[in-house]
Coordinates of C-alpha atoms in Angstrom, one line a residue:
Chain A
M543 CA -18.7 -4.2 -1.7
A544 CA -18.4 -7.6 -3.2
K545 CA -21.8 -9.1 -4.1
T546 CA -21.3 -12.2 -2.0
G547 CA -22.6 -13.5 1.3
R548 CA -25.7 -12.2 3.1
F549 CA -24.5 -8.6 2.9
T550 CA -26.3 -8.5 -0.3
G551 CA -29.4 -8.5 1.9
P552 CA -30.9 -5.8 4.1
L553 CA -27.5 -4.7 5.7
L554 CA -26.1 -3.8 2.3
A555 CA -28.9 -1.3 1.8
F556 CA -28.1 0.3 5.2
Y557 CA -24.4 0.5 4.3
E558 CA -25.1 2.0 0.9
N559 CA -27.4 4.6 2.5
T560 CA -24.7 5.5 5.0
K561 CA -22.2 6.0 2.2
E562 CA -24.7 8.1 0.2
Q563 CA -25.6 10.4 3.1
C564 CA -21.9 10.8 4.2
F565 CA -20.7 11.5 0.7
K566 CA -23.4 14.1 0.3
D567 CA -23.0 15.9 3.6
L568 CA -20.8 14.4 6.3
K569 CA -21.8 16.7 9.1
S570 CA -25.5 16.3 8.5
T571 CA -28.2 14.8 10.8
E572 CA -29.0 12.5 7.9
S573 CA -25.5 11.1 8.1
S574 CA -25.7 10.7 11.8
E575 CA -29.0 8.8 11.5
A576 CA -27.8 6.6 8.7
I577 CA -24.7 5.6 10.7
L578 CA -26.7 4.8 13.8
T579 CA -29.3 2.8 11.9
L580 CA -26.6 0.7 10.2
V581 CA -24.9 0.1 13.6
L582 CA -28.1 -0.9 15.3
E583 CA -28.8 -3.4 12.5
C584 CA -25.3 -4.8 12.8
L585 CA -25.8 -5.2 16.6
K586 CA -29.1 -6.9 16.1
F587 CA -27.5 -9.5 13.8
L588 CA -24.5 -10.0 16.1
Q589 CA -26.7 -10.5 19.1
K590 CA -29.4 -12.7 17.5
G591 CA -27.5 -14.6 14.9
C592 CA -24.1 -15.0 16.7
T593 CA -22.5 -16.2 19.9
A594 CA -19.5 -14.6 21.5
T595 CA -16.3 -16.7 22.0
D596 CA -13.3 -15.8 24.1
L597 CA -9.9 -15.5 22.5
K598 CA -6.5 -16.1 24.0
S599 CA -5.0 -12.6 24.3
L600 CA -1.2 -12.4 24.1
V601 CA -1.5 -8.7 24.8
A602 CA -1.0 -7.9 28.5
D603 CA -4.0 -6.6 30.4
K604 CA -6.3 -6.7 27.4
E605 CA -9.1 -9.3 26.8
Y606 CA -10.6 -10.1 23.4
F607 CA -13.5 -12.1 22.1
S608 CA -15.0 -12.8 18.6
F609 CA -18.5 -13.1 17.4
V610 CA -19.2 -16.4 15.7
D611 CA -22.1 -16.8 13.2
K612 CA -24.3 -19.6 14.6
R613 CA -24.9 -20.9 11.1
K614 CA -21.2 -20.9 10.0
P615 CA -19.4 -21.6 13.3
A616 CA -16.0 -21.8 11.6
A617 CA -16.0 -18.1 10.8
L618 CA -14.8 -15.6 13.4
S619 CA -15.1 -11.9 13.5
R620 CA -12.0 -9.8 14.1
P621 CA -10.9 -9.6 17.8
I622 CA -13.0 -7.3 20.0
N623 CA -11.6 -5.6 23.1
K624 CA -13.9 -6.5 25.9
A625 CA -13.3 -3.3 27.8
F626 CA -14.5 -1.1 25.0
F627 CA -17.5 -3.0 23.4
E628 CA -20.9 -1.9 24.4
G629 CA -23.4 -4.6 23.6
N630 CA -26.5 -2.7 24.7
P631 CA -28.1 -1.2 21.6
G632 CA -30.3 1.1 23.7
K633 CA -27.3 2.6 25.4
I634 CA -25.5 3.0 22.0
A635 CA -28.5 4.8 20.5
A636 CA -29.0 7.1 23.5
N637 CA -25.4 8.1 23.8
W638 CA -25.0 8.6 20.1
K639 CA -28.0 10.9 20.0
A640 CA -26.8 12.7 23.2
W641 CA -23.4 13.3 21.7
E642 CA -24.9 14.6 18.5
A643 CA -27.1 17.0 20.5
K644 CA -24.1 18.2 22.5
E645 CA -25.5 16.8 25.7
P646 CA -23.0 15.7 28.3
V647 CA -21.8 12.1 28.1
S648 CA -19.0 10.7 30.2
V649 CA -15.6 10.0 28.6
E650 CA -16.0 6.3 29.6
E651 CA -19.4 6.1 27.8
L652 CA -17.9 8.0 24.7
T653 CA -15.0 5.6 24.6
R654 CA -17.4 2.6 24.5
L655 CA -19.7 4.4 22.1
A656 CA -17.0 5.2 19.5
Y657 CA -15.4 1.8 19.7
T658 CA -18.7 0.0 19.3
M659 CA -19.9 2.3 16.5
A660 CA -16.9 1.2 14.4
M661 CA -16.7 -2.4 15.6
A662 CA -20.3 -3.5 15.2
Y663 CA -20.0 -3.0 11.4
F664 CA -16.5 -4.5 11.2
A665 CA -17.6 -7.6 13.0
A666 CA -20.8 -8.0 11.0
V667 CA -18.9 -7.6 7.7
D668 CA -16.3 -10.1 8.9
L669 CA -19.0 -12.7 9.3
F670 CA -21.0 -11.9 6.2
D671 CA -18.2 -11.3 3.7
R672 CA -14.8 -12.1 5.1
N673 CA -12.7 -10.8 2.2
N674 CA -14.4 -7.4 2.0
K675 CA -11.7 -4.9 2.8
K676 CA -13.3 -1.9 1.1
G677 CA -16.5 -1.9 3.2
P678 CA -14.8 -1.5 6.6
A679 CA -12.3 1.1 5.2
T680 CA -15.1 3.2 3.7
Y681 CA -17.4 2.9 6.7
F682 CA -14.6 3.9 9.1
E683 CA -13.9 6.9 7.0
C684 CA -17.6 7.8 7.1
L685 CA -17.7 7.5 10.8
I686 CA -14.5 9.4 11.6
G687 CA -15.3 12.0 8.9
H688 CA -18.7 12.5 10.5
L689 CA -17.4 12.9 14.0
F690 CA -14.9 15.6 13.0
A691 CA -17.2 17.4 10.5
R692 CA -19.9 17.4 13.1
T693 CA -17.6 18.8 15.8
F694 CA -16.1 21.4 13.5
Q695 CA -19.5 22.2 11.9
K696 CA -17.7 22.0 8.6
N697 CA -17.3 19.4 5.9
P698 CA -13.8 18.4 4.7
T699 CA -12.4 18.1 1.2
K700 CA -10.8 15.0 -0.2
S701 CA -8.0 16.6 -2.2
A702 CA -5.4 19.3 -2.0
T703 CA -4.3 21.5 -4.9
I704 CA -0.6 22.2 -4.5
E705 CA 2.2 23.7 -6.6
A706 CA 4.9 21.4 -7.9
S707 CA 7.5 22.5 -10.5
K708 CA 5.3 25.6 -11.1
R709 CA 2.3 23.5 -12.0
K710 CA -0.9 23.2 -10.1
V711 CA -1.4 19.5 -9.2
K712 CA -4.3 17.9 -7.4
L713 CA -3.7 15.2 -4.9
T714 CA -6.3 12.9 -3.3
M715 CA -6.0 12.6 0.5
D716 CA -8.2 11.2 3.2
F717 CA -9.7 14.4 4.7
L718 CA -8.6 18.0 4.8
F719 CA -10.4 20.6 6.9
D720 CA -10.0 24.3 6.3
L721 CA -11.6 25.8 9.5
G722 CA -11.2 29.5 8.5
E723 CA -8.8 32.3 9.3
N724 CA -6.6 32.1 12.4
K725 CA -7.5 28.5 12.9
P726 CA -5.4 25.5 12.1
K727 CA -6.0 23.5 9.0
I728 CA -6.4 19.8 9.7
H729 CA -5.0 16.8 7.7
L730 CA -6.9 13.7 8.9
P731 CA -5.7 10.4 7.5
V732 CA -8.0 7.5 8.6
K733 CA -7.0 3.8 8.7
T734 CA -8.5 0.7 10.2
S735 CA -5.0 -0.5 10.8
T736 CA -1.6 0.7 9.6
R737 CA 0.7 -2.1 8.4
E738 CA 2.4 -1.4 5.0
R739 CA 0.4 1.5 3.6
V740 CA 0.5 3.9 6.4
V741 CA 3.6 5.6 5.1
Q742 CA 1.2 7.4 2.8
A743 CA -0.2 9.4 5.7
W744 CA 3.3 10.8 6.5
A745 CA 4.1 11.4 2.9
H746 CA 1.0 13.4 2.5
Q747 CA 1.8 15.4 5.6
R748 CA 5.3 16.0 4.1
I749 CA 3.7 17.3 0.9
L750 CA 1.4 19.6 2.8
D751 CA 4.3 20.9 5.0
A752 CA 6.5 21.5 1.9
S753 CA 3.7 23.3 0.1
Y754 CA 2.1 25.4 2.8
G755 CA 4.9 25.6 5.5
N756 CA 5.3 23.6 8.6
N757 CA 2.5 23.6 11.1
V758 CA -0.1 25.1 8.7
Y759 CA -1.8 21.7 8.4
K760 CA -2.0 19.8 11.7
G761 CA -1.7 16.1 11.1
L762 CA -4.1 14.0 13.1
L763 CA -3.8 10.3 12.2
V764 CA -6.7 8.1 13.3
V765 CA -6.2 4.4 13.5
F766 CA -8.6 1.7 14.8
S767 CA -6.2 -0.9 16.1
E768 CA -3.3 -3.2 15.2
T769 CA -4.6 -6.5 16.4
K770 CA -4.1 -9.7 14.5
L771 CA -6.0 -12.9 15.1
D772 CA -4.4 -16.3 14.5
L773 CA -7.5 -18.2 13.4
R774 CA -6.1 -21.6 14.1
K775 CA -4.8 -21.0 17.6
R776 CA -7.4 -18.2 18.3
E777 CA -4.6 -16.0 19.7
V778 CA -4.6 -12.2 19.5
V779 CA -1.4 -10.2 19.1
E780 CA -0.6 -6.6 18.2
I781 CA 1.5 -6.0 15.1
C782 CA 3.7 -2.9 15.6
V783 CA 6.7 -1.5 13.7
P784 CA 8.1 1.2 16.1
D785 CA 11.3 1.6 14.2
Q786 CA 9.4 2.5 11.0
W787 CA 7.2 4.9 13.0
L788 CA 10.1 6.6 14.5
A789 CA 11.8 7.1 11.1
Y790 CA 8.6 8.3 9.5
Q791 CA 7.8 10.7 12.4
T792 CA 11.3 12.2 12.5
L793 CA 12.5 12.0 9.0
I794 CA 9.5 12.4 6.7
A795 CA 7.0 14.6 8.6
K796 CA 5.5 15.1 12.0
M797 CA 2.0 14.1 12.9
D798 CA 0.6 16.3 15.7
R799 CA -1.5 13.5 17.0
I800 CA -2.0 9.8 16.5
Y801 CA -5.3 8.5 17.8
Y802 CA -6.1 4.9 18.4
F803 CA -9.4 3.2 19.3
D804 CA -7.4 0.4 20.9
T805 CA -3.9 1.7 21.5
P806 CA -1.1 -0.8 20.8
Q807 CA 1.1 -1.2 23.8
R808 CA 4.4 -0.9 22.0
Y809 CA 3.4 2.4 20.5
E810 CA 2.2 3.6 23.9
Q811 CA 5.6 2.7 25.3
L812 CA 7.4 4.5 22.5
A813 CA 5.3 7.6 23.0
K814 CA 6.1 7.5 26.7
E815 CA 9.8 7.2 26.0
L816 CA 9.8 10.0 23.4
P817 CA 7.0 12.4 24.4
D818 CA 8.5 15.2 22.2
V819 CA 8.3 13.0 19.2
F820 CA 4.9 11.2 19.6
Q821 CA 1.6 12.4 20.9
L822 CA -0.3 9.2 21.0
K823 CA -3.8 9.2 22.4
H824 CA -6.8 7.0 22.9
F825 CA -9.5 8.3 20.5
S826 CA -11.6 9.3 23.4
A827 CA -9.3 12.3 23.9
F828 CA -10.7 13.7 20.7
F829 CA -14.0 14.4 22.4
T830 CA -12.4 16.5 25.1
E831 CA -9.6 18.3 23.3
T832 CA -11.4 19.6 20.2
E833 CA -11.3 23.2 21.6
A834 CA -7.6 23.0 22.2
I835 CA -7.0 21.6 18.7
L836 CA -9.0 24.5 17.3
K837 CA -7.2 27.1 19.3
G838 CA -3.9 25.5 18.3
T839 CA -2.9 25.3 22.0
V840 CA -2.5 21.5 22.0
P841 CA 1.2 20.6 22.1
Chain B
M1452 CA 2.7 -18.7 -3.0
A1453 CA -0.8 -19.9 -2.6
K1454 CA -1.1 -23.7 -2.8
T1455 CA -3.7 -23.5 -5.6
G1456 CA -3.6 -24.2 -9.3
R1457 CA -1.1 -26.2 -11.2
F1458 CA 1.8 -24.0 -9.9
T1459 CA 2.0 -26.6 -7.1
G1460 CA 3.4 -28.8 -9.8
P1461 CA 6.9 -28.7 -11.4
L1462 CA 6.9 -24.9 -12.0
L1463 CA 6.6 -24.2 -8.3
A1464 CA 9.9 -26.1 -7.7
F1465 CA 11.7 -23.9 -10.3
Y1466 CA 10.3 -20.8 -8.7
E1467 CA 11.3 -21.9 -5.2
N1468 CA 14.8 -22.8 -6.4
T1469 CA 15.1 -19.3 -8.0
K1470 CA 14.1 -17.7 -4.7
E1471 CA 16.5 -19.9 -2.8
Q1472 CA 19.5 -19.2 -5.0
C1473 CA 18.8 -15.4 -5.2
F1474 CA 18.2 -15.1 -1.5
K1475 CA 21.5 -16.9 -0.9
D1476 CA 23.7 -15.0 -3.4
L1477 CA 22.0 -12.7 -5.9
K1478 CA 25.0 -12.1 -8.1
S1479 CA 25.9 -15.8 -8.4
T1480 CA 26.0 -18.0 -11.5
E1481 CA 23.6 -20.3 -9.7
S1482 CA 21.0 -17.5 -9.5
S1483 CA 21.5 -16.7 -13.1
E1484 CA 20.9 -20.4 -14.0
A1485 CA 17.9 -20.8 -11.8
I1486 CA 16.2 -17.7 -13.3
L1487 CA 16.9 -18.9 -16.8
T1488 CA 15.6 -22.4 -16.1
L1489 CA 12.4 -21.0 -14.6
V1490 CA 11.8 -18.7 -17.6
L1491 CA 12.4 -21.5 -20.1
E1492 CA 9.9 -23.7 -18.3
C1493 CA 7.4 -20.9 -18.4
L1494 CA 8.0 -20.3 -22.1
K1495 CA 7.5 -24.1 -22.7
F1496 CA 4.2 -24.0 -20.9
L1497 CA 3.1 -20.8 -22.7
Q1498 CA 4.0 -22.2 -26.1
K1499 CA 2.7 -25.7 -25.7
G1500 CA -0.3 -25.2 -23.4
C1501 CA -1.5 -21.8 -24.6
T1502 CA -2.6 -19.8 -27.6
A1503 CA -2.0 -16.1 -28.1
T1504 CA -4.9 -13.8 -28.5
D1505 CA -4.8 -10.2 -29.7
L1506 CA -6.1 -7.4 -27.4
K1507 CA -7.5 -4.1 -28.3
S1508 CA -4.9 -1.6 -27.4
L1509 CA -6.1 1.9 -26.4
V1510 CA -2.5 3.0 -26.0
A1511 CA -1.3 4.7 -29.2
D1512 CA 1.4 2.9 -31.2
K1513 CA 1.5 -0.1 -28.8
E1514 CA 0.1 -3.6 -29.6
Y1515 CA -0.7 -6.1 -26.9
F1516 CA -1.7 -9.8 -26.8
S1517 CA -2.5 -12.3 -24.0
F1518 CA -1.8 -15.9 -23.6
V1519 CA -4.8 -18.1 -23.0
D1520 CA -4.6 -21.6 -21.4
K1521 CA -6.1 -24.0 -23.9
R1522 CA -7.7 -26.0 -21.1
K1523 CA -9.2 -22.9 -19.4
P1524 CA -9.9 -20.5 -22.3
A1525 CA -11.7 -17.9 -20.0
A1526 CA -8.5 -17.0 -18.3
L1527 CA -6.2 -14.5 -19.9
S1528 CA -2.6 -13.5 -18.9
R1529 CA -1.8 -9.9 -18.3
P1530 CA -1.2 -7.8 -21.5
I1531 CA 2.1 -8.5 -23.3
N1532 CA 3.7 -5.8 -25.5
K1533 CA 4.3 -7.4 -28.9
A1534 CA 7.3 -5.2 -29.6
F1535 CA 9.2 -6.5 -26.6
F1536 CA 8.2 -10.2 -26.2
E1537 CA 10.7 -12.8 -27.6
G1538 CA 9.0 -16.1 -28.1
N1539 CA 12.1 -18.0 -29.2
P1540 CA 13.5 -19.9 -26.1
G1541 CA 16.8 -20.6 -27.9
K1542 CA 17.4 -16.9 -28.4
I1543 CA 16.4 -16.1 -24.8
A1544 CA 18.9 -18.7 -23.5
A1545 CA 21.7 -17.6 -25.8
N1546 CA 21.3 -13.9 -25.1
W1547 CA 21.0 -14.4 -21.3
K1548 CA 24.2 -16.5 -21.2
A1549 CA 25.9 -14.0 -23.5
W1550 CA 25.0 -11.1 -21.3
E1551 CA 26.1 -13.0 -18.2
A1552 CA 29.4 -13.7 -19.9
K1553 CA 29.8 -10.0 -20.8
E1554 CA 29.7 -10.8 -24.5
P1555 CA 28.2 -8.2 -26.8
V1556 CA 24.5 -8.2 -27.2
S1557 CA 22.6 -5.5 -29.1
V1558 CA 20.4 -3.1 -27.2
E1559 CA 17.4 -4.3 -29.2
E1560 CA 18.1 -7.9 -28.1
L1561 CA 18.7 -6.9 -24.5
T1562 CA 15.4 -5.0 -24.5
R1563 CA 13.5 -8.1 -25.6
L1564 CA 15.5 -10.4 -23.4
A1565 CA 14.8 -8.3 -20.2
Y1566 CA 11.1 -7.9 -21.0
T1567 CA 10.7 -11.6 -21.7
M1568 CA 12.6 -12.8 -18.7
A1569 CA 10.1 -11.0 -16.6
M1570 CA 6.9 -11.5 -18.6
A1571 CA 7.3 -15.2 -19.2
Y1572 CA 6.9 -15.9 -15.5
F1573 CA 4.2 -13.2 -15.0
A1574 CA 2.1 -14.7 -17.8
A1575 CA 2.5 -18.2 -16.6
V1576 CA 1.5 -17.3 -13.1
D1577 CA -1.5 -15.4 -14.3
L1578 CA -2.8 -18.5 -16.0
F1579 CA -1.9 -21.0 -13.2
D1580 CA -2.8 -18.9 -10.2
R1581 CA -4.6 -15.7 -11.1
N1582 CA -4.7 -14.2 -7.6
N1583 CA -1.0 -14.8 -6.8
K1584 CA 0.4 -11.3 -6.3
K1585 CA 3.4 -12.3 -4.2
G1586 CA 5.0 -14.6 -6.7
P1587 CA 5.4 -12.0 -9.5
A1588 CA 6.6 -9.3 -7.0
T1589 CA 9.2 -11.6 -5.5
Y1590 CA 10.3 -13.0 -8.8
F1591 CA 10.7 -9.5 -10.3
E1592 CA 12.8 -8.5 -7.3
C1593 CA 15.0 -11.5 -7.9
L1594 CA 15.4 -10.7 -11.6
I1595 CA 16.2 -7.0 -11.1
G1596 CA 18.3 -7.6 -8.0
H1597 CA 20.3 -10.2 -10.0
L1598 CA 20.9 -7.9 -13.0
F1599 CA 22.2 -5.1 -10.8
A1600 CA 24.2 -7.3 -8.4
R1601 CA 25.8 -9.1 -11.4
T1602 CA 26.6 -5.8 -13.0
F1603 CA 28.1 -4.2 -9.8
Q1604 CA 29.6 -7.6 -8.8
K1605 CA 28.2 -6.9 -5.3
N1606 CA 25.2 -8.1 -3.5
P1607 CA 22.7 -5.5 -2.0
T1608 CA 21.3 -5.4 1.5
K1609 CA 17.6 -5.2 2.3
S1610 CA 17.7 -2.8 5.2
A1611 CA 19.2 0.5 6.3
T1612 CA 20.2 1.4 9.8
I1613 CA 19.5 5.0 10.4
E1614 CA 19.4 7.4 13.3
A1615 CA 16.1 8.8 14.4
S1616 CA 15.7 10.7 17.7
K1617 CA 19.2 9.6 18.7
R1618 CA 18.2 5.9 18.3
K1619 CA 19.5 3.4 15.8
V1620 CA 16.5 2.1 13.9
K1621 CA 16.4 -0.5 11.2
L1622 CA 14.2 -0.1 8.1
T1623 CA 13.5 -2.7 5.5
M1624 CA 13.8 -1.4 1.9
D1625 CA 13.8 -3.1 -1.5
F1626 CA 17.6 -3.1 -2.3
L1627 CA 20.5 -0.9 -1.1
F1628 CA 23.9 -1.2 -2.8
D1629 CA 27.1 0.1 -1.1
L1630 CA 29.6 0.1 -3.9
G1631 CA 32.6 1.3 -1.9
E1632 CA 34.4 4.5 -1.4
N1633 CA 34.1 7.3 -3.9
K1634 CA 31.2 5.5 -5.6
P1635 CA 27.6 6.4 -5.3
K1636 CA 25.4 4.3 -3.1
I1637 CA 22.2 3.0 -4.8
H1638 CA 18.6 2.8 -3.5
L1639 CA 16.8 0.5 -5.8
P1640 CA 13.0 0.1 -5.3
V1641 CA 11.5 -2.5 -7.6
K1642 CA 7.8 -2.7 -8.4
T1643 CA 5.8 -4.6 -11.1
S1644 CA 3.5 -1.6 -11.3
T1645 CA 3.1 1.4 -9.1
R1646 CA -0.5 2.3 -8.3
E1647 CA -1.1 3.2 -4.6
R1648 CA 1.9 1.8 -2.9
V1649 CA 4.7 3.5 -4.9
V1650 CA 4.8 6.4 -2.5
Q1651 CA 6.9 4.1 -0.3
A1652 CA 9.8 4.4 -2.7
W1653 CA 9.9 8.2 -2.5
A1654 CA 9.4 8.0 1.3
H1655 CA 12.4 5.7 1.7
Q1656 CA 14.5 8.0 -0.6
R1657 CA 13.5 10.9 1.6
I1658 CA 14.6 9.0 4.8
L1659 CA 17.9 8.1 3.1
D1660 CA 18.4 11.8 2.0
A1661 CA 17.5 13.1 5.5
S1662 CA 19.8 10.5 7.2
Y1663 CA 22.9 10.5 4.9
G1664 CA 22.6 13.8 3.0
N1665 CA 21.2 14.5 -0.5
N1666 CA 22.8 12.6 -3.4
V1667 CA 24.6 10.1 -1.2
Y1668 CA 22.1 7.4 -2.2
K1669 CA 21.0 7.6 -5.8
G1670 CA 17.4 6.5 -6.2
L1671 CA 16.8 4.2 -9.1
L1672 CA 13.2 3.1 -9.3
V1673 CA 12.5 0.1 -11.5
V1674 CA 8.9 -0.5 -12.7
F1675 CA 7.7 -3.1 -15.1
S1676 CA 4.6 -1.4 -16.6
E1677 CA 1.3 0.4 -15.8
T1678 CA -1.0 -1.6 -18.2
K1679 CA -4.5 -2.6 -17.2
L1680 CA -6.6 -5.1 -19.0
D1681 CA -10.4 -4.9 -19.1
L1682 CA -11.2 -8.6 -19.1
R1683 CA -14.7 -8.2 -20.5
K1684 CA -13.8 -5.8 -23.4
R1685 CA -10.3 -7.1 -23.8
E1686 CA -9.0 -3.6 -23.9
V1687 CA -5.6 -2.4 -22.6
V1688 CA -5.0 1.0 -21.1
E1689 CA -2.2 2.6 -19.1
I1690 CA -3.0 3.8 -15.6
C1691 CA -0.9 6.9 -14.8
V1692 CA -1.1 9.5 -12.0
P1693 CA 1.3 12.3 -13.3
D1694 CA 0.1 14.8 -10.7
Q1695 CA 1.0 12.4 -7.9
W1696 CA 4.4 11.7 -9.4
L1697 CA 5.2 15.3 -9.8
A1698 CA 4.3 16.0 -6.2
Y1699 CA 6.3 13.0 -4.9
Q1700 CA 9.3 13.9 -7.1
T1701 CA 9.5 17.6 -6.2
L1702 CA 8.1 17.6 -2.6
I1703 CA 9.1 14.3 -1.0
A1704 CA 12.4 13.3 -2.6
K1705 CA 14.1 13.0 -6.0
M1706 CA 14.6 9.7 -7.8
D1707 CA 17.7 10.0 -10.0
R1708 CA 16.2 7.5 -12.5
I1709 CA 12.9 5.8 -13.2
Y1710 CA 13.3 2.8 -15.4
Y1711 CA 10.3 1.1 -17.1
F1712 CA 10.2 -2.1 -19.1
D1713 CA 7.1 -0.7 -21.0
T1714 CA 7.2 3.0 -20.5
P1715 CA 3.8 4.6 -20.0
Q1716 CA 3.1 7.4 -22.5
R1717 CA 1.8 9.9 -20.1
Y1718 CA 5.0 9.6 -17.9
E1719 CA 7.1 9.8 -21.0
Q1720 CA 5.3 13.1 -21.9
L1721 CA 5.7 14.4 -18.4
A1722 CA 9.5 13.7 -18.5
K1723 CA 9.8 15.4 -21.9
E1724 CA 8.1 18.5 -20.5
L1725 CA 10.1 18.5 -17.3
P1726 CA 13.5 17.1 -18.1
D1727 CA 15.1 18.7 -15.0
V1728 CA 12.6 16.9 -12.8
F1729 CA 12.2 13.4 -14.3
Q1730 CA 14.8 11.2 -15.8
L1731 CA 12.6 8.5 -17.2
K1732 CA 14.2 5.7 -19.2
H1733 CA 13.4 2.4 -20.8
F1734 CA 15.0 -0.3 -18.8
S1735 CA 17.3 -1.2 -21.7
A1736 CA 19.2 2.1 -20.9
F1737 CA 20.4 0.3 -17.7
F1738 CA 22.6 -2.0 -19.8
T1739 CA 24.5 0.9 -21.4
E1740 CA 24.7 3.5 -18.6
T1741 CA 26.0 1.4 -15.8
E1742 CA 29.5 2.9 -16.0
A1743 CA 28.1 6.4 -15.9
I1744 CA 25.9 5.5 -12.9
L1745 CA 29.0 4.1 -11.1
K1746 CA 31.1 7.2 -11.9
G1747 CA 28.2 9.4 -10.9
T1748 CA 28.4 11.3 -14.2
V1749 CA 24.8 10.5 -15.1
P1750 CA 22.6 13.6 -14.8

């Protein structure tokens, strides 16, 4: 993380601790606690140091707002979907602990929980340190890695050893889960948004398919959102490239699932038109379909 | 291009003119002249406004230097390979015009010409506007696109229309040449260096192979170099990821050729060990093997 802005203060220590715990043992209770502590600190800053300002949403049926730092009112956080943001820290803490303890939490609450656990940090970093791209990417990997590792009770690896031209080569990927015999293996690329670099996720899936056979690794792509904020006009749009996605998904490799925290409408439409090609889901589905993924009975 | 630094001055106009001419008609004499004029202006600045400073090369048998702006001595240009840089503007202009006129120029002269035509602009931008990444990428595309278009006497397109799930979809790529019946088609990705994003080149090749059949589009990847300068120690290294390359080349798609302006030693070694997998060449080979590429007789 760049050593600029107030993130060099107390929040940085919470971020570093989250990274440390998650790098050590993603599925651990320590990771769970570190993530929650960081998020609660971020929420505290957003609610005490900031005001919320409405944005003009050009996305049908979605409303967005930004947090604005009272001391630097020109800076806006990224757009936040009103339907998914839970501003009550007590509820966040209670639901997070309940989910970790496998106590029942409604899908609506889980949806807001997951969205807020990611967004609280994103919004805080946007205001502290606008150009910090690494922090949100790393934190989002920690959060998603933790949710999956906790669910599977197993930590992932970050690299695959494959054979190419009769040599063993090692490739770094986002996350790979080997869940044991007779269970699917999982390839889990994690991105805050896709844009240009997402082709890597499909390319890695192709390498896994070519090395291990089709359907050995299930590809589950997790993306936060594709929103873009025009800072001058304060307008929110979704940037989608359906043609690219269709080419990647049919001609490079097939992802079994694409999960979004804020599903872009054009991709939703594409998946509706081509249900055999795309399984696009809101991330909240992850909480209910884990068993089916593990059994391999998910389409 | 960011509106910072002195590139907002006269050099910007030369850059914009180069872009304009090349976007209009890559193979044209106007593009050739615009590129040369920009390069000569860059060389003038480098030689009048800058001094050269030696770097510590950690790459065996290669020596590098940087240009330093006399008025901002803390800023260094990217590393320049001494063996390939031609500091004499008269020679550059004469050889460029000779090549354009199809007059004989030795391979040694062409090597230095091509390297300097790219590097003069890169080095000048580094000193004017350090964080400008778009300028060098765009300019390098113009230069390489022009060299190929001029050679083939045909302009490329920037997108492919392919079929995916029975739909026609349009994909943007770097350059695609359709040279007519009974001639190979060319897929020409162009990068100043590869690092993370290069997987896109192989993914696009895979899409072309899957859509049109293997070997219909020959993949010619052109890369400038993989050097990295440690600004504090003034040391130059080459960043290579041979494992990644081997996986991409064998498990995603096969590039027929990879051309470098400053060939990294680890890739050279890899290509020597696996000649059936990699055809890695110094870019100067392009000038002599065009006919063979066109006939499809190049291995």
